[in-house]
Amino acid sequence: MTVPPPGGIDCDIHPAIPSIDVLLPYLSAHWREQVVTRGLDELNSIAYPDNSPLTARPDWRPAQGRPGATLAQVQAQALDAFGTSLAICNCLYGVQVLFSEDLAAAIARAVNDWIAKEWLDRDPRLRASIVVPSQSTELAVEEIERLAGDQRFVQVLLLAMGDTPLGRRHHWPIYAAAERHGLAVGIHAGGSYHNPPTPVGWPGTHTEDYVNQAQAFQSQLTSLITEGVFSRYPALKVVLLESGFTWLPAHLWRLTKYWRGLRMEIPWVDRSPAEIVRSNVRLTIQPVDAPEGDALNRLIDHMQSDELLLFSTDFPHWQFDGAEALPDGLDATLVRRIMIDNPRATYARLLEPVA
Ligand code: ZN
């Protein structure tokens, strides 16, 4: 691994909510009372247990509190350390786990307002994804519309494992809203855990859960393509966040083969899946789940595009050591694309001046 050149755009960092107390001022009186009387205390993502080594790199763990929970930590460890020009905050909180759609909407609103006030207002290098209550498409769209005027929000954040595949039509108003406002749709590892994180039942370890996330991403990508989301919303950009990417060429070979054989079933998929991915889908680079050197370059050749990968550190998750966030052996043109050009082409709002 190697140190990336400065000036990059980090497309996946995770500021943490230190405790639900910080959200209380951003909740209405009703929901504040509900949170307090129900005794809701911690909604941190169950995909990343606090003490799991993957959740935070040892040198990014503060003496007290949660990693990435203060602006000073994120500035020093995620921004200054890599010379980052812009970074997109993907706040992972248990919004999607809740069964109450209204409570989920209230918490999502609070998270977004907290991110805007406590983070985006305080460092011009920060951008963010809109956290939505994906349990309710209606409320998710309402939240997108509420925040769409703020150009610092560049993406709508969904999780890889929800209750239904993301290509199903009841999700489409979210994609319509995102396309209408020039927002990308980011799908991040993790989920509601209402279903097992594998198609063969519940695993017993964090290792299985994390490794199997790749299957969830494959299923979601297949669903989005076969259900026709990109035919209906041709300008939509979908970013797979923390998905890994070595599975992509083999999965696309398989998907394209069976699209050829079964396309009578899905005539609205008017281009090959590989072509759709090249125009509409992007992936963040961490975790780099490939061997370094020639193997990685061959893999990028198989993808037949140097526009697919976006720089990310996945701060504070432990994906690499030191400042060596990029694989070795990539040529300078490709590095520039991954660090700057591809993120700018993916997130239209990064080019807009921020009021
Ligand atoms: Zn991540």
XYZ file of C-alpha atoms and ligand atoms in Angstrom:
356
model
C 0.000 0.000 0.000
C 1.122 3.550 -0.603
C 0.399 7.077 0.634
C -2.064 8.903 -1.653
C -1.142 12.321 -3.048
C -2.767 15.246 -1.214
C -5.865 17.005 -2.538
C -8.023 13.900 -2.814
C -11.768 13.643 -2.260
C -12.551 11.058 0.419
C -15.928 9.541 -0.425
C -16.494 7.546 2.763
C -15.770 8.766 6.278
C -17.784 8.079 9.402
C -18.180 10.755 12.036
C -19.751 9.078 15.056
C -22.607 10.247 17.218
C -21.071 10.255 20.720
C -24.412 9.521 22.407
C -28.076 10.062 21.724
C -27.947 13.065 24.090
C -26.377 15.183 21.338
C -29.439 14.580 19.172
C -31.986 15.666 21.806
C -31.795 19.385 20.880
C -32.567 18.405 17.280
C -35.734 16.458 18.146
C -39.193 17.958 18.564
C -40.586 18.060 22.114
C -42.685 14.961 21.393
C -39.810 12.842 20.114
C -37.420 14.136 22.766
C -39.872 12.941 25.401
C -40.333 9.616 23.598
C -36.583 8.995 23.460
C -36.210 9.804 27.140
C -39.270 7.915 28.429
C -38.673 4.857 26.253
C -35.088 4.826 27.507
C -33.573 4.750 24.042
C -29.909 5.146 24.806
C -27.743 3.750 22.006
C -28.591 3.395 18.356
C -25.086 3.000 16.988
C -24.919 0.738 13.995
C -24.960 -2.906 15.063
C -22.918 -3.724 11.951
C -19.899 -2.210 13.734
C -19.766 -3.299 17.384
C -17.758 -0.764 19.415
C -14.996 -3.172 20.414
C -14.583 -5.025 17.128
C -11.086 -4.400 15.649
C -12.715 -3.524 12.330
C -14.784 -0.722 13.841
C -11.792 1.525 14.539
C -8.058 1.387 13.965
C -6.187 1.188 17.280
C -4.340 4.487 16.712
C -7.645 6.183 15.840
C -9.270 5.131 19.112
C -9.313 8.036 21.577
C -8.529 7.504 25.269
C -12.164 8.236 25.994
C -15.307 8.184 23.911
C -16.103 6.840 20.499
C -13.663 7.033 17.537
C -14.446 9.863 15.138
C -16.879 11.489 17.534
C -15.260 14.935 17.663
C -14.513 17.374 14.874
C -10.930 17.744 16.107
C -10.355 13.984 15.752
C -11.789 13.851 12.247
C -9.821 16.937 11.195
C -6.524 15.554 12.490
C -6.915 11.881 11.606
C -9.129 11.797 8.498
C -8.562 15.177 6.796
C -5.142 16.665 7.663
C -3.395 13.273 7.731
C -4.241 12.626 4.075
C -4.279 16.230 2.801
C -7.928 15.671 1.913
C -9.641 18.491 0.028
C -13.216 17.277 0.569
C -14.712 14.372 2.512
C -18.217 12.930 2.491
C -19.611 12.074 5.935
C -21.691 8.901 5.959
C -23.224 8.790 9.384
C -23.986 5.200 10.406
C -26.622 5.202 13.100
C -29.399 2.760 13.914
C -32.123 4.696 12.076
C -32.802 1.804 9.690
C -33.134 -0.767 12.485
C -36.211 0.819 14.084
C -39.659 -0.619 13.385
C -41.434 2.705 13.990
C -41.321 4.673 10.760
C -42.153 7.943 12.522
C -39.451 7.504 15.142
C -36.957 6.594 12.392
C -37.911 9.752 10.491
C -37.463 11.884 13.628
C -34.034 10.401 14.364
C -32.942 10.746 10.717
C -33.948 14.419 10.759
C -32.021 14.948 13.980
C -28.912 13.197 12.615
C -28.951 15.316 9.455
C -29.485 18.587 11.318
C -26.736 17.633 13.795
C -24.317 16.844 10.945
C -25.113 20.161 9.239
C -24.716 22.270 12.363
C -21.928 20.516 14.262
C -19.815 19.359 11.314
C -20.587 20.970 7.941
C -20.889 24.457 9.424
C -17.532 24.067 11.145
C -15.244 22.742 8.399
C -15.601 23.719 4.728
C -13.936 20.465 3.644
C -16.885 18.395 4.846
C -19.899 17.232 2.836
C -22.519 14.697 3.890
C -25.042 12.109 2.846
C -28.702 12.507 3.774
C -29.683 9.789 6.255
C -33.228 8.675 5.415
C -35.831 6.509 7.180
C -35.776 3.893 4.432
C -38.558 1.975 6.231
C -40.954 4.489 4.644
C -40.345 5.684 1.101
C -42.789 8.529 1.694
C -40.900 9.810 4.748
C -37.525 9.212 3.077
C -38.531 11.404 0.133
C -39.838 14.042 2.555
C -36.405 14.144 4.210
C -34.625 14.401 0.849
C -36.893 17.286 -0.181
C -36.343 19.038 3.163
C -32.568 19.076 2.700
C -32.160 19.218 -1.084
C -31.620 22.977 -1.006
C -28.410 22.549 1.004
C -25.689 21.823 -1.566
C -23.424 20.365 1.121
C -25.580 17.239 1.086
C -24.343 15.370 -1.977
C -25.902 11.921 -1.605
C -28.804 9.912 -0.187
C -27.575 7.151 2.132
C -29.122 3.672 2.037
C -27.843 0.440 3.546
C -26.969 -2.745 1.699
C -29.353 -4.947 3.661
C -32.901 -3.725 4.171
C -36.257 -5.457 4.158
C -36.716 -5.701 0.372
C -34.348 -5.562 -2.635
C -33.567 -1.979 -3.614
C -34.730 -2.411 -7.206
C -38.343 -2.995 -6.134
C -40.698 -0.288 -7.333
C -41.743 0.963 -3.935
C -38.214 2.412 -3.526
C -38.334 4.294 -6.829
C -39.597 7.659 -5.497
C -36.265 7.859 -3.606
C -34.361 7.483 -6.886
C -36.648 9.994 -8.608
C -35.979 12.550 -5.866
C -32.228 11.893 -5.951
C -32.063 12.242 -9.734
C -34.232 15.377 -9.662
C -31.907 17.106 -7.194
C -28.569 15.891 -8.578
C -27.897 13.701 -5.541
C -26.122 10.363 -5.840
C -27.569 7.358 -4.024
C -24.966 5.716 -1.793
C -25.480 2.151 -0.607
C -23.294 1.432 2.404
C -22.382 -1.862 4.070
C -24.690 -2.706 6.965
C -28.396 -3.113 7.274
C -31.560 -3.262 9.307
C -30.765 -6.829 10.427
C -34.419 -7.711 9.998
C -33.151 -10.516 7.712
C -30.028 -12.671 8.060
C -26.979 -11.060 6.419
C -26.522 -14.226 4.343
C -28.971 -16.062 2.070
C -28.330 -19.305 4.005
C -29.322 -18.162 7.489
C -27.857 -16.374 10.464
C -24.068 -16.592 10.877
C -22.469 -16.608 14.316
C -19.496 -14.280 13.831
C -18.701 -10.718 12.832
C -16.231 -12.137 10.287
C -18.996 -13.948 8.404
C -21.278 -10.933 8.604
C -18.662 -8.580 7.174
C -17.377 -10.921 4.450
C -20.928 -11.711 3.361
C -21.762 -8.033 2.858
C -20.350 -8.508 -0.645
C -23.242 -10.871 -1.408
C -25.714 -8.220 -0.311
C -24.102 -5.678 -2.661
C -24.253 -8.183 -5.521
C -27.943 -8.816 -4.857
C -28.731 -5.098 -4.708
C -26.823 -4.336 -7.895
C -28.606 -7.181 -9.689
C -31.960 -5.976 -8.367
C -31.401 -2.342 -9.424
C -30.374 -3.416 -12.922
C -32.967 -6.114 -13.594
C -35.909 -4.144 -12.206
C -35.023 -1.322 -14.598
C -34.050 1.470 -12.209
C -31.362 2.766 -14.562
C -33.669 2.619 -17.579
C -36.169 4.789 -15.722
C -33.591 7.096 -14.094
C -30.727 7.247 -16.597
C -28.935 10.109 -14.850
C -28.931 8.354 -11.465
C -25.516 7.588 -9.975
C -25.368 4.757 -7.452
C -22.260 4.451 -5.300
C -21.470 1.204 -3.497
C -19.751 2.268 -0.282
C -17.407 -0.075 1.554
C -18.522 -2.881 -0.737
C -15.117 -4.133 -1.849
C -14.795 -4.386 -5.617
C -12.939 -7.563 -6.557
C -16.238 -9.427 -6.927
C -17.512 -7.028 -9.573
C -15.998 -8.415 -12.817
C -16.977 -12.036 -12.076
C -20.453 -11.002 -10.961
C -20.949 -8.938 -14.108
C -19.804 -11.820 -16.309
C -22.437 -14.015 -14.673
C -25.145 -11.362 -14.733
C -24.441 -10.439 -18.363
C -24.492 -14.104 -19.417
C -27.925 -14.674 -17.882
C -29.228 -11.307 -19.042
C -28.433 -12.528 -22.559
C -30.259 -15.788 -21.959
C -33.245 -14.394 -20.043
C -33.650 -10.906 -21.474
C -37.100 -11.809 -22.815
C -38.137 -11.605 -19.162
C -36.741 -8.099 -18.641
C -36.978 -6.273 -21.994
C -36.643 -2.902 -20.237
C -32.992 -3.684 -19.534
C -31.884 -2.321 -22.865
C -28.117 -2.393 -22.316
C -25.822 -5.062 -20.958
C -25.392 -4.983 -17.166
C -21.679 -4.285 -17.624
C -22.500 -1.225 -19.719
C -25.022 0.002 -17.148
C -22.458 -0.336 -14.365
C -19.871 1.593 -16.361
C -22.243 4.527 -16.848
C -24.202 4.581 -13.566
C -22.430 2.717 -10.747
C -19.307 3.590 -8.770
C -17.501 1.899 -5.875
C -15.327 3.283 -3.087
C -11.837 1.890 -2.872
C -11.712 0.816 0.794
C -11.682 -2.027 1.648
C -9.172 -2.959 -1.061
C -9.996 -6.663 -1.186
C -7.430 -7.485 -3.907
C -3.833 -8.602 -3.924
C -1.529 -5.740 -4.838
C 0.488 -5.154 -7.989
C -0.277 -6.864 -11.263
C -3.361 -8.677 -9.978
C -5.040 -5.401 -9.087
C -4.218 -3.817 -12.448
C -5.556 -6.907 -14.242
C -8.735 -6.633 -12.200
C -9.169 -2.986 -13.219
C -8.640 -4.087 -16.834
C -11.447 -6.598 -16.407
C -13.740 -3.775 -15.300
C -13.006 -2.105 -18.680
C -13.168 1.338 -17.134
C -10.928 3.575 -15.078
C -13.933 5.629 -13.949
C -15.463 3.177 -11.480
C -13.355 3.574 -8.341
C -13.585 6.459 -5.866
C -11.038 7.272 -3.187
C -12.059 6.538 0.400
C -10.364 5.929 3.710
C -13.440 4.496 5.438
C -12.232 6.363 8.554
C -12.218 5.199 11.355
C -12.752 1.586 10.212
C -9.535 -0.421 10.191
C -8.833 -1.141 6.524
C -5.125 -0.191 6.337
C -2.301 1.143 8.530
C -0.576 4.528 8.583
C -1.451 6.856 5.717
C -1.121 4.113 3.090
C -4.648 4.247 1.781
C -3.921 3.413 -1.857
C -2.774 0.137 -3.379
C 0.716 0.038 -4.893
C 1.338 -0.162 -8.601
C -1.416 2.099 -9.983
C -0.236 4.538 -12.638
C -0.369 8.272 -11.960
C -3.289 8.932 -14.334
C -5.432 6.295 -12.659
C -4.507 7.607 -9.211
C -5.597 11.109 -10.223
C -8.897 9.711 -11.517
C -9.584 7.741 -8.344
C -8.609 10.627 -6.058
C -10.244 13.583 -7.823
C -11.780 13.176 -11.296
C -14.062 10.219 -10.581
C -15.521 11.680 -7.365
C -16.162 14.999 -9.126
C -17.868 13.231 -12.041
C -19.992 11.159 -9.640
C -21.113 13.851 -7.221
C -22.417 16.717 -9.346
C -22.880 18.811 -6.217
C -19.149 18.844 -5.457
C -18.782 21.198 -8.403
C -21.404 23.615 -7.090
C -20.425 26.600 -4.955
C -21.649 26.223 -1.382
C -23.603 29.188 -0.068
Zn -17.653 2.991 5.255
